[in-house]
Amino acid sequence: MSLLFTRRSKKTGKDEGIVLPEHIGIIMDGNGRWAKKRGLPRSAGHTAGAQNFRTITRYCSDIGIRYLTVYAFSTENWKRPQEEVSALMKLFKQYLEEALSDFKDDSIVVRFIGDTSAFSPDLQELIERTQRESADRTGMVLNIAMNYGSRDELVMAVKSIASKVHNGELSVDDIDADMISSNLYTAGQPDPDLIIRPSGEYRISNFMLWQAAYTEFIILDKLWPDFTTDDLDSALLEFSKRNRRFGGV
Ligand code: IPE
Ligand code: IPE
Ligand code: MG
């Protein structure tokens, strides 16, 4: 949370310094409505959303964000019609392949958070390969949340800690907040400073419940495929003006 980013103000024409968040989360919502507005199938909205994911990810890396977590598919999204889920799986494969070569130039480390064991063997193989090939890079860490649900993540952490207590490796008194954090998919990473949700929905939809204890939220009445780098700049400017107190004064 110490990086300074300079942006030319549209109002005053002067450069303004913005303190950048170290970790940004984005709930990439609104693809379906974007397509519906255009009389297109929902899958066309997902394609436009996936394209925007590439643009925004590269921009975050360019301006010096250290961690970016994008919510791509929740544990509840399996409830959607089979046709839509299949279209999404197809897109994940295509975009992962393409985005990976793109992200190589930016030295982006790609990680996946969520229960990826539910995906098809070829998608799992692609996920594994992506993580392996990008692990030694030194740039921004990109967490792609796929089959991610914060409640599932917390259940996983509780089970892992409980089994260590059961084996005698840990005692109940050793359990603290840091231990819970270090048993989540985001272990070792800072909590998100800012979560952005386009599409105008005022809810968290099972995203980073534990990690977002003191996160700043920005909700925009714009659908994800329409969310631009200018919108991100505006969100960063707004974030830099927030007074984060963390319970203090
Ligand atoms: C977000 O867009 C993408 C996923 C959840 C996979 P939606 O598909 O939820 O779009 P809306 O909210 O229906 O417009
Ligand atoms: C949240 O969006 C999940 C992702 C963006 C991947 P949803 O569209 O699934 O959330 P709800 O159903 O509106 O809460
Ligand atoms: Mg939605």
PDB file of C-alpha atoms and ligand atoms in Angstrom:
ATOM      1  CA  MET A   1       0.000   0.000   0.000  1.00  0.00           C
ATOM      2  CA  SER A   2       2.843   2.397  -0.610  1.00  0.00           C
ATOM      3  CA  LEU A   3       3.040   2.777  -4.363  1.00  0.00           C
ATOM      4  CA  LEU A   4       2.239   6.100  -5.886  1.00  0.00           C
ATOM      5  CA  PHE A   5       0.629   6.316  -9.295  1.00  0.00           C
ATOM      6  CA  THR A   6       0.259   9.610 -11.148  1.00  0.00           C
ATOM      7  CA  ARG A   7      -2.795  10.429 -13.198  1.00  0.00           C
ATOM      8  CA  ARG A   8      -3.798  13.575 -15.074  1.00  0.00           C
ATOM      9  CA  SER A   9      -7.012  14.987 -13.613  1.00  0.00           C
ATOM     10  CA  LYS A  10      -9.714  15.547 -16.247  1.00  0.00           C
ATOM     11  CA  LYS A  11     -11.130  18.422 -14.167  1.00  0.00           C
ATOM     12  CA  THR A  12      -8.003  20.401 -13.307  1.00  0.00           C
ATOM     13  CA  GLY A  13      -5.572  19.149 -15.989  1.00  0.00           C
ATOM     14  CA  LYS A  14      -3.014  18.675 -13.202  1.00  0.00           C
ATOM     15  CA  ASP A  15      -1.230  15.482 -12.222  1.00  0.00           C
ATOM     16  CA  GLU A  16      -2.525  13.888  -9.041  1.00  0.00           C
ATOM     17  CA  GLY A  17      -0.732  11.242  -7.019  1.00  0.00           C
ATOM     18  CA  ILE A  18      -2.723   8.192  -6.046  1.00  0.00           C
ATOM     19  CA  VAL A  19      -1.673   5.706  -3.381  1.00  0.00           C
ATOM     20  CA  LEU A  20      -2.256   2.340  -4.989  1.00  0.00           C
ATOM     21  CA  PRO A  21      -3.850  -0.622  -3.246  1.00  0.00           C
ATOM     22  CA  GLU A  22      -1.472  -3.547  -2.973  1.00  0.00           C
ATOM     23  CA  HIS A  23      -4.232  -6.092  -3.621  1.00  0.00           C
ATOM     24  CA  ILE A  24      -7.362  -5.543  -5.712  1.00  0.00           C
ATOM     25  CA  GLY A  25     -10.263  -7.994  -5.991  1.00  0.00           C
ATOM     26  CA  ILE A  26     -12.730  -7.772  -8.871  1.00  0.00           C
ATOM     27  CA  ILE A  27     -16.121  -9.487  -9.007  1.00  0.00           C
ATOM     28  CA  MET A  28     -16.453  -9.678 -12.801  1.00  0.00           C
ATOM     29  CA  ASP A  29     -20.253  -9.456 -12.893  1.00  0.00           C
ATOM     30  CA  GLY A  30     -22.807  -8.413 -15.506  1.00  0.00           C
ATOM     31  CA  ASN A  31     -21.831 -10.390 -18.605  1.00  0.00           C
ATOM     32  CA  GLY A  32     -25.306 -11.884 -19.027  1.00  0.00           C
ATOM     33  CA  ARG A  33     -27.080  -8.510 -18.823  1.00  0.00           C
ATOM     34  CA  TRP A  34     -24.547  -6.984 -21.225  1.00  0.00           C
ATOM     35  CA  ALA A  35     -25.456  -9.644 -23.812  1.00  0.00           C
ATOM     36  CA  LYS A  36     -29.200  -9.388 -23.159  1.00  0.00           C
ATOM     37  CA  LYS A  37     -29.137  -5.635 -23.790  1.00  0.00           C
ATOM     38  CA  ARG A  38     -27.716  -6.391 -27.226  1.00  0.00           C
ATOM     39  CA  GLY A  39     -30.098  -9.246 -28.006  1.00  0.00           C
ATOM     40  CA  LEU A  40     -27.191 -11.709 -27.851  1.00  0.00           C
ATOM     41  CA  PRO A  41     -26.914 -15.057 -26.057  1.00  0.00           C
ATOM     42  CA  ARG A  42     -25.424 -14.898 -22.542  1.00  0.00           C
ATOM     43  CA  SER A  43     -22.330 -16.716 -23.799  1.00  0.00           C
ATOM     44  CA  ALA A  44     -21.508 -13.681 -25.988  1.00  0.00           C
ATOM     45  CA  GLY A  45     -21.407 -11.627 -22.784  1.00  0.00           C
ATOM     46  CA  HIS A  46     -18.972 -14.093 -21.263  1.00  0.00           C
ATOM     47  CA  THR A  47     -16.714 -13.811 -24.320  1.00  0.00           C
ATOM     48  CA  ALA A  48     -16.735  -9.994 -24.021  1.00  0.00           C
ATOM     49  CA  GLY A  49     -16.080 -10.324 -20.281  1.00  0.00           C
ATOM     50  CA  ALA A  50     -13.131 -12.658 -20.843  1.00  0.00           C
ATOM     51  CA  GLN A  51     -11.629 -10.194 -23.305  1.00  0.00           C
ATOM     52  CA  ASN A  52     -11.979  -7.420 -20.732  1.00  0.00           C
ATOM     53  CA  PHE A  53     -10.333  -9.607 -18.105  1.00  0.00           C
ATOM     54  CA  ARG A  54      -7.196  -9.602 -20.289  1.00  0.00           C
ATOM     55  CA  THR A  55      -7.258  -5.837 -20.771  1.00  0.00           C
ATOM     56  CA  ILE A  56      -7.795  -4.992 -17.096  1.00  0.00           C
ATOM     57  CA  THR A  57      -5.259  -7.561 -15.878  1.00  0.00           C
ATOM     58  CA  ARG A  58      -2.538  -6.156 -18.115  1.00  0.00           C
ATOM     59  CA  TYR A  59      -3.399  -2.626 -17.028  1.00  0.00           C
ATOM     60  CA  CYS A  60      -3.170  -3.546 -13.336  1.00  0.00           C
ATOM     61  CA  SER A  61       0.219  -5.117 -13.979  1.00  0.00           C
ATOM     62  CA  ASP A  62       1.394  -2.059 -15.977  1.00  0.00           C
ATOM     63  CA  ILE A  63       0.555   0.427 -13.220  1.00  0.00           C
ATOM     64  CA  GLY A  64       2.229  -1.652 -10.522  1.00  0.00           C
ATOM     65  CA  ILE A  65      -0.532  -3.505  -8.664  1.00  0.00           C
ATOM     66  CA  ARG A  66       1.073  -6.383  -6.751  1.00  0.00           C
ATOM     67  CA  TYR A  67      -1.922  -8.733  -6.383  1.00  0.00           C
ATOM     68  CA  LEU A  68      -5.087  -8.978  -8.427  1.00  0.00           C
ATOM     69  CA  THR A  69      -7.832 -11.499  -7.653  1.00  0.00           C
ATOM     70  CA  VAL A  70     -10.580 -11.953 -10.219  1.00  0.00           C
ATOM     71  CA  TYR A  71     -13.783 -13.850  -9.485  1.00  0.00           C
ATOM     72  CA  ALA A  72     -14.465 -15.880 -12.627  1.00  0.00           C
ATOM     73  CA  PHE A  73     -16.738 -18.741 -11.480  1.00  0.00           C
ATOM     74  CA  SER A  74     -18.314 -19.339  -8.095  1.00  0.00           C
ATOM     75  CA  THR A  75     -19.197 -22.608  -6.355  1.00  0.00           C
ATOM     76  CA  GLU A  76     -22.839 -21.580  -6.935  1.00  0.00           C
ATOM     77  CA  ASN A  77     -22.474 -20.905 -10.670  1.00  0.00           C
ATOM     78  CA  TRP A  78     -22.879 -24.651 -11.408  1.00  0.00           C
ATOM     79  CA  LYS A  79     -26.609 -24.014 -10.870  1.00  0.00           C
ATOM     80  CA  ARG A  80     -26.814 -22.251 -14.236  1.00  0.00           C
ATOM     81  CA  PRO A  81     -28.218 -24.004 -17.329  1.00  0.00           C
ATOM     82  CA  GLN A  82     -25.905 -26.736 -18.616  1.00  0.00           C
ATOM     83  CA  GLU A  83     -25.505 -24.865 -21.889  1.00  0.00           C
ATOM     84  CA  GLU A  84     -24.142 -21.757 -20.146  1.00  0.00           C
ATOM     85  CA  VAL A  85     -21.793 -23.753 -17.894  1.00  0.00           C
ATOM     86  CA  SER A  86     -20.422 -25.599 -20.963  1.00  0.00           C
ATOM     87  CA  ALA A  87     -19.879 -22.326 -22.809  1.00  0.00           C
ATOM     88  CA  LEU A  88     -17.995 -20.959 -19.794  1.00  0.00           C
ATOM     89  CA  MET A  89     -15.772 -24.050 -19.563  1.00  0.00           C
ATOM     90  CA  LYS A  90     -14.941 -23.731 -23.250  1.00  0.00           C
ATOM     91  CA  LEU A  91     -14.053 -20.067 -22.769  1.00  0.00           C
ATOM     92  CA  PHE A  92     -11.853 -20.820 -19.766  1.00  0.00           C
ATOM     93  CA  LYS A  93      -9.793 -23.196 -21.881  1.00  0.00           C
ATOM     94  CA  GLN A  94      -9.498 -20.826 -24.798  1.00  0.00           C
ATOM     95  CA  TYR A  95      -8.718 -17.743 -22.734  1.00  0.00           C
ATOM     96  CA  LEU A  96      -6.314 -19.466 -20.420  1.00  0.00           C
ATOM     97  CA  GLU A  97      -4.265 -20.681 -23.380  1.00  0.00           C
ATOM     98  CA  GLU A  98      -4.273 -17.245 -25.012  1.00  0.00           C
ATOM     99  CA  ALA A  99      -3.903 -15.141 -21.924  1.00  0.00           C
ATOM    100  CA  LEU A 100      -1.007 -17.208 -20.730  1.00  0.00           C
ATOM    101  CA  SER A 101       1.248 -16.327 -23.574  1.00  0.00           C
ATOM    102  CA  ASP A 102       0.137 -12.683 -23.213  1.00  0.00           C
ATOM    103  CA  PHE A 103       0.859 -12.578 -19.510  1.00  0.00           C
ATOM    104  CA  LYS A 104       4.309 -14.048 -20.013  1.00  0.00           C
ATOM    105  CA  ASP A 105       5.613 -10.723 -21.380  1.00  0.00           C
ATOM    106  CA  ASP A 106       4.322  -8.968 -18.276  1.00  0.00           C
ATOM    107  CA  SER A 107       5.919 -11.532 -16.009  1.00  0.00           C
ATOM    108  CA  ILE A 108       2.562 -12.177 -14.321  1.00  0.00           C
ATOM    109  CA  VAL A 109       2.401 -15.060 -11.838  1.00  0.00           C
ATOM    110  CA  VAL A 110      -0.889 -16.902 -12.421  1.00  0.00           C
ATOM    111  CA  ARG A 111      -2.494 -18.793  -9.556  1.00  0.00           C
ATOM    112  CA  PHE A 112      -5.896 -20.397  -9.201  1.00  0.00           C
ATOM    113  CA  ILE A 113      -7.994 -20.233  -6.078  1.00  0.00           C
ATOM    114  CA  GLY A 114     -10.963 -22.551  -5.620  1.00  0.00           C
ATOM    115  CA  ASP A 115     -11.609 -26.264  -5.899  1.00  0.00           C
ATOM    116  CA  THR A 116     -10.191 -26.917  -9.356  1.00  0.00           C
ATOM    117  CA  SER A 117     -10.583 -30.708  -8.939  1.00  0.00           C
ATOM    118  CA  ALA A 118     -14.184 -30.318 -10.156  1.00  0.00           C
ATOM    119  CA  PHE A 119     -13.067 -29.302 -13.670  1.00  0.00           C
ATOM    120  CA  SER A 120     -12.512 -31.614 -16.635  1.00  0.00           C
ATOM    121  CA  PRO A 121      -9.101 -33.352 -16.783  1.00  0.00           C
ATOM    122  CA  ASP A 122      -7.906 -31.212 -19.714  1.00  0.00           C
ATOM    123  CA  LEU A 123      -8.851 -27.955 -17.961  1.00  0.00           C
ATOM    124  CA  GLN A 124      -7.149 -29.186 -14.786  1.00  0.00           C
ATOM    125  CA  GLU A 125      -4.044 -29.990 -16.798  1.00  0.00           C
ATOM    126  CA  LEU A 126      -4.046 -26.479 -18.271  1.00  0.00           C
ATOM    127  CA  ILE A 127      -4.456 -24.958 -14.805  1.00  0.00           C
ATOM    128  CA  GLU A 128      -1.545 -27.039 -13.467  1.00  0.00           C
ATOM    129  CA  ARG A 129       0.673 -26.123 -16.410  1.00  0.00           C
ATOM    130  CA  THR A 130      -0.144 -22.430 -16.106  1.00  0.00           C
ATOM    131  CA  GLN A 131       0.714 -22.372 -12.418  1.00  0.00           C
ATOM    132  CA  ARG A 132       3.917 -24.341 -12.974  1.00  0.00           C
ATOM    133  CA  GLU A 133       5.122 -22.254 -15.921  1.00  0.00           C
ATOM    134  CA  SER A 134       4.429 -18.913 -14.260  1.00  0.00           C
ATOM    135  CA  ALA A 135       5.568 -19.767 -10.732  1.00  0.00           C
ATOM    136  CA  ASP A 136       9.086 -18.348 -11.088  1.00  0.00           C
ATOM    137  CA  ARG A 137       8.011 -15.025 -12.545  1.00  0.00           C
ATOM    138  CA  THR A 138       8.455 -11.894 -10.499  1.00  0.00           C
ATOM    139  CA  GLY A 139       5.596  -9.621 -11.560  1.00  0.00           C
ATOM    140  CA  MET A 140       2.041  -9.147 -10.335  1.00  0.00           C
ATOM    141  CA  VAL A 141       0.336 -12.155  -8.769  1.00  0.00           C
ATOM    142  CA  LEU A 142      -2.961 -12.866 -10.526  1.00  0.00           C
ATOM    143  CA  ASN A 143      -5.355 -15.123  -8.591  1.00  0.00           C
ATOM    144  CA  ILE A 144      -8.103 -16.496 -10.813  1.00  0.00           C
ATOM    145  CA  ALA A 145     -10.991 -17.628  -8.609  1.00  0.00           C
ATOM    146  CA  MET A 146     -12.606 -20.595 -10.339  1.00  0.00           C
ATOM    147  CA  ASN A 147     -15.070 -22.864  -8.568  1.00  0.00           C
ATOM    148  CA  TYR A 148     -14.291 -20.554  -5.672  1.00  0.00           C
ATOM    149  CA  GLY A 149     -16.584 -20.034  -2.712  1.00  0.00           C
ATOM    150  CA  SER A 150     -15.467 -18.409   0.486  1.00  0.00           C
ATOM    151  CA  ARG A 151     -17.583 -20.729   2.644  1.00  0.00           C
ATOM    152  CA  ASP A 152     -16.027 -23.789   0.993  1.00  0.00           C
ATOM    153  CA  GLU A 153     -12.596 -22.256   1.506  1.00  0.00           C
ATOM    154  CA  LEU A 154     -13.303 -21.739   5.229  1.00  0.00           C
ATOM    155  CA  VAL A 155     -14.640 -25.284   5.584  1.00  0.00           C
ATOM    156  CA  MET A 156     -11.423 -26.560   3.972  1.00  0.00           C
ATOM    157  CA  ALA A 157      -9.326 -24.503   6.423  1.00  0.00           C
ATOM    158  CA  VAL A 158     -11.315 -25.666   9.459  1.00  0.00           C
ATOM    159  CA  LYS A 159     -10.997 -29.309   8.396  1.00  0.00           C
ATOM    160  CA  SER A 160      -7.259 -28.989   7.880  1.00  0.00           C
ATOM    161  CA  ILE A 161      -6.719 -27.336  11.284  1.00  0.00           C
ATOM    162  CA  ALA A 162      -9.061 -29.811  13.016  1.00  0.00           C
ATOM    163  CA  SER A 163      -7.198 -32.797  11.613  1.00  0.00           C
ATOM    164  CA  LYS A 164      -3.899 -31.378  12.924  1.00  0.00           C
ATOM    165  CA  VAL A 165      -5.453 -30.964  16.364  1.00  0.00           C
ATOM    166  CA  HIS A 166      -6.801 -34.511  16.111  1.00  0.00           C
ATOM    167  CA  ASN A 167      -3.312 -35.868  15.237  1.00  0.00           C
ATOM    168  CA  GLY A 168      -1.778 -33.981  18.127  1.00  0.00           C
ATOM    169  CA  GLU A 169       0.306 -31.731  15.788  1.00  0.00           C
ATOM    170  CA  LEU A 170      -1.473 -28.651  17.149  1.00  0.00           C
ATOM    171  CA  SER A 171      -3.300 -27.716  20.305  1.00  0.00           C
ATOM    172  CA  VAL A 172      -6.596 -25.801  20.320  1.00  0.00           C
ATOM    173  CA  ASP A 173      -4.833 -22.822  21.917  1.00  0.00           C
ATOM    174  CA  ASP A 174      -2.512 -22.529  18.889  1.00  0.00           C
ATOM    175  CA  ILE A 175      -5.472 -21.580  16.680  1.00  0.00           C
ATOM    176  CA  ASP A 176      -5.558 -17.865  15.891  1.00  0.00           C
ATOM    177  CA  ALA A 177      -6.561 -15.564  13.027  1.00  0.00           C
ATOM    178  CA  ASP A 178      -3.155 -15.861  11.331  1.00  0.00           C
ATOM    179  CA  MET A 179      -3.457 -19.625  11.334  1.00  0.00           C
ATOM    180  CA  ILE A 180      -6.849 -19.439   9.660  1.00  0.00           C
ATOM    181  CA  SER A 181      -5.476 -17.002   7.026  1.00  0.00           C
ATOM    182  CA  SER A 182      -2.582 -19.331   6.324  1.00  0.00           C
ATOM    183  CA  ASN A 183      -4.955 -22.234   5.636  1.00  0.00           C
ATOM    184  CA  LEU A 184      -6.879 -20.347   2.940  1.00  0.00           C
ATOM    185  CA  TYR A 185      -6.119 -20.396  -0.802  1.00  0.00           C
ATOM    186  CA  THR A 186      -4.637 -16.898  -0.381  1.00  0.00           C
ATOM    187  CA  ALA A 187      -2.090 -18.029   2.229  1.00  0.00           C
ATOM    188  CA  GLY A 188       0.915 -15.713   2.362  1.00  0.00           C
ATOM    189  CA  GLN A 189      -0.822 -12.918   0.432  1.00  0.00           C
ATOM    190  CA  PRO A 190      -2.020  -9.590   1.843  1.00  0.00           C
ATOM    191  CA  ASP A 191      -5.784  -9.161   2.255  1.00  0.00           C
ATOM    192  CA  PRO A 192      -7.454  -7.198  -0.554  1.00  0.00           C
ATOM    193  CA  ASP A 193      -7.372  -3.436   0.072  1.00  0.00           C
ATOM    194  CA  LEU A 194     -10.072  -2.805  -2.515  1.00  0.00           C
ATOM    195  CA  ILE A 195     -12.846  -4.930  -4.029  1.00  0.00           C
ATOM    196  CA  ILE A 196     -14.599  -3.611  -7.125  1.00  0.00           C
ATOM    197  CA  ARG A 197     -17.961  -4.959  -8.218  1.00  0.00           C
ATOM    198  CA  PRO A 198     -19.360  -3.742 -11.521  1.00  0.00           C
ATOM    199  CA  SER A 199     -22.997  -4.478 -12.454  1.00  0.00           C
ATOM    200  CA  GLY A 200     -24.565  -2.519  -9.599  1.00  0.00           C
ATOM    201  CA  GLU A 201     -25.180  -5.427  -7.214  1.00  0.00           C
ATOM    202  CA  TYR A 202     -24.598  -4.543  -3.563  1.00  0.00           C
ATOM    203  CA  ARG A 203     -23.470  -7.954  -2.368  1.00  0.00           C
ATOM    204  CA  ILE A 204     -20.358 -10.045  -1.899  1.00  0.00           C
ATOM    205  CA  SER A 205     -21.679 -13.340  -3.392  1.00  0.00           C
ATOM    206  CA  ASN A 206     -19.376 -15.628  -1.369  1.00  0.00           C
ATOM    207  CA  PHE A 207     -16.143 -13.828  -2.350  1.00  0.00           C
ATOM    208  CA  MET A 208     -13.256 -13.539   0.151  1.00  0.00           C
ATOM    209  CA  LEU A 209     -15.463 -13.272   3.254  1.00  0.00           C
ATOM    210  CA  TRP A 210     -12.584 -13.699   5.694  1.00  0.00           C
ATOM    211  CA  GLN A 211     -10.022 -11.702   3.716  1.00  0.00           C
ATOM    212  CA  ALA A 212     -12.402  -8.756   3.181  1.00  0.00           C
ATOM    213  CA  ALA A 213     -12.806  -7.899   6.891  1.00  0.00           C
ATOM    214  CA  TYR A 214     -11.394  -4.387   6.300  1.00  0.00           C
ATOM    215  CA  THR A 215     -11.528  -4.125   2.514  1.00  0.00           C
ATOM    216  CA  GLU A 216     -12.846  -0.975   0.836  1.00  0.00           C
ATOM    217  CA  PHE A 217     -15.717  -1.628  -1.591  1.00  0.00           C
ATOM    218  CA  ILE A 218     -16.490   0.182  -4.808  1.00  0.00           C
ATOM    219  CA  ILE A 219     -19.674  -0.765  -6.635  1.00  0.00           C
ATOM    220  CA  LEU A 220     -20.271   0.610 -10.107  1.00  0.00           C
ATOM    221  CA  ASP A 221     -23.462   0.726 -12.092  1.00  0.00           C
ATOM    222  CA  LYS A 222     -21.688  -0.562 -15.180  1.00  0.00           C
ATOM    223  CA  LEU A 223     -21.552  -4.103 -16.559  1.00  0.00           C
ATOM    224  CA  TRP A 224     -18.194  -5.914 -16.528  1.00  0.00           C
ATOM    225  CA  PRO A 225     -17.622  -5.966 -20.335  1.00  0.00           C
ATOM    226  CA  ASP A 226     -18.113  -2.155 -20.313  1.00  0.00           C
ATOM    227  CA  PHE A 227     -15.707  -1.566 -17.409  1.00  0.00           C
ATOM    228  CA  THR A 228     -12.694   0.361 -18.758  1.00  0.00           C
ATOM    229  CA  THR A 229      -9.211   1.298 -17.601  1.00  0.00           C
ATOM    230  CA  ASP A 230     -10.631   4.814 -16.992  1.00  0.00           C
ATOM    231  CA  ASP A 231     -13.198   3.270 -14.633  1.00  0.00           C
ATOM    232  CA  LEU A 232     -10.347   1.553 -12.840  1.00  0.00           C
ATOM    233  CA  ASP A 233      -8.445   4.854 -12.580  1.00  0.00           C
ATOM    234  CA  SER A 234     -11.536   6.493 -11.077  1.00  0.00           C
ATOM    235  CA  ALA A 235     -11.907   3.635  -8.589  1.00  0.00           C
ATOM    236  CA  LEU A 236      -8.239   4.000  -7.627  1.00  0.00           C
ATOM    237  CA  LEU A 237      -8.676   7.725  -7.145  1.00  0.00           C
ATOM    238  CA  GLU A 238     -11.715   7.155  -4.947  1.00  0.00           C
ATOM    239  CA  PHE A 239      -9.847   4.489  -2.975  1.00  0.00           C
ATOM    240  CA  SER A 240      -6.925   6.842  -2.370  1.00  0.00           C
ATOM    241  CA  LYS A 241      -9.314   9.319  -0.724  1.00  0.00           C
ATOM    242  CA  ARG A 242     -10.890   6.821   1.647  1.00  0.00           C
ATOM    243  CA  ASN A 243      -9.995   7.029   5.307  1.00  0.00           C
ATOM    244  CA  ARG A 244      -9.284   3.470   6.452  1.00  0.00           C
ATOM    245  CA  ARG A 245      -9.411   3.251  10.229  1.00  0.00           C
ATOM    246  CA  PHE A 246      -9.313  -0.504  10.917  1.00  0.00           C
ATOM    247  CA  GLY A 247     -11.302   0.106  14.084  1.00  0.00           C
ATOM    248  CA  GLY A 248      -8.995   2.864  15.309  1.00  0.00           C
ATOM    249  CA  VAL A 249      -9.642   6.606  15.301  1.00  0.00           C
TER     250      VAL A 249
HETATM  251  C1  IPE B   1     -20.534 -12.830 -14.371  1.00  0.00           C
HETATM  252  O1  IPE B   1     -21.571 -12.378 -15.172  1.00  0.00           O
HETATM  253  C2  IPE B   1     -19.861 -14.057 -14.919  1.00  0.00           C
HETATM  254  C3  IPE B   1     -20.095 -15.277 -14.123  1.00  0.00           C
HETATM  255  C4  IPE B   1     -20.763 -15.330 -13.005  1.00  0.00           C
HETATM  256  C5  IPE B   1     -19.527 -16.494 -14.638  1.00  0.00           C
HETATM  257  P1  IPE B   1     -23.045 -12.966 -15.029  1.00  0.00           P
HETATM  258  O2  IPE B   1     -23.171 -14.146 -15.931  1.00  0.00           O
HETATM  259  O3  IPE B   1     -23.385 -13.234 -13.610  1.00  0.00           O
HETATM  260  O4  IPE B   1     -23.903 -11.782 -15.600  1.00  0.00           O
HETATM  261  P2  IPE B   1     -25.299 -11.264 -15.056  1.00  0.00           P
HETATM  262  O5  IPE B   1     -25.097 -10.931 -13.609  1.00  0.00           O
HETATM  263  O6  IPE B   1     -26.277 -12.374 -15.245  1.00  0.00           O
HETATM  264  O7  IPE B   1     -25.601 -10.074 -15.890  1.00  0.00           O
HETATM  265  C1  IPE B   2     -20.626 -13.587  -8.659  1.00  0.00           C
HETATM  266  O1  IPE B   2     -21.581 -13.251  -9.596  1.00  0.00           O
HETATM  267  C2  IPE B   2     -19.698 -14.609  -9.218  1.00  0.00           C
HETATM  268  C3  IPE B   2     -18.831 -14.184 -10.310  1.00  0.00           C
HETATM  269  C4  IPE B   2     -18.777 -12.989 -10.832  1.00  0.00           C
HETATM  270  C5  IPE B   2     -17.980 -15.201 -10.826  1.00  0.00           C
HETATM  271  P1  IPE B   2     -23.018 -13.933  -9.630  1.00  0.00           P
HETATM  272  O2  IPE B   2     -23.732 -13.360 -10.786  1.00  0.00           O
HETATM  273  O3  IPE B   2     -22.880 -15.418  -9.578  1.00  0.00           O
HETATM  274  O4  IPE B   2     -23.649 -13.445  -8.248  1.00  0.00           O
HETATM  275  P2  IPE B   2     -25.167 -13.296  -7.804  1.00  0.00           P
HETATM  276  O5  IPE B   2     -25.865 -14.573  -8.165  1.00  0.00           O
HETATM  277  O6  IPE B   2     -25.713 -12.137  -8.548  1.00  0.00           O
HETATM  278  O7  IPE B   2     -25.094 -13.039  -6.333  1.00  0.00           O
HETATM  279 MG    MG B   3     -24.216 -12.068 -12.155  1.00  0.00          MG
END
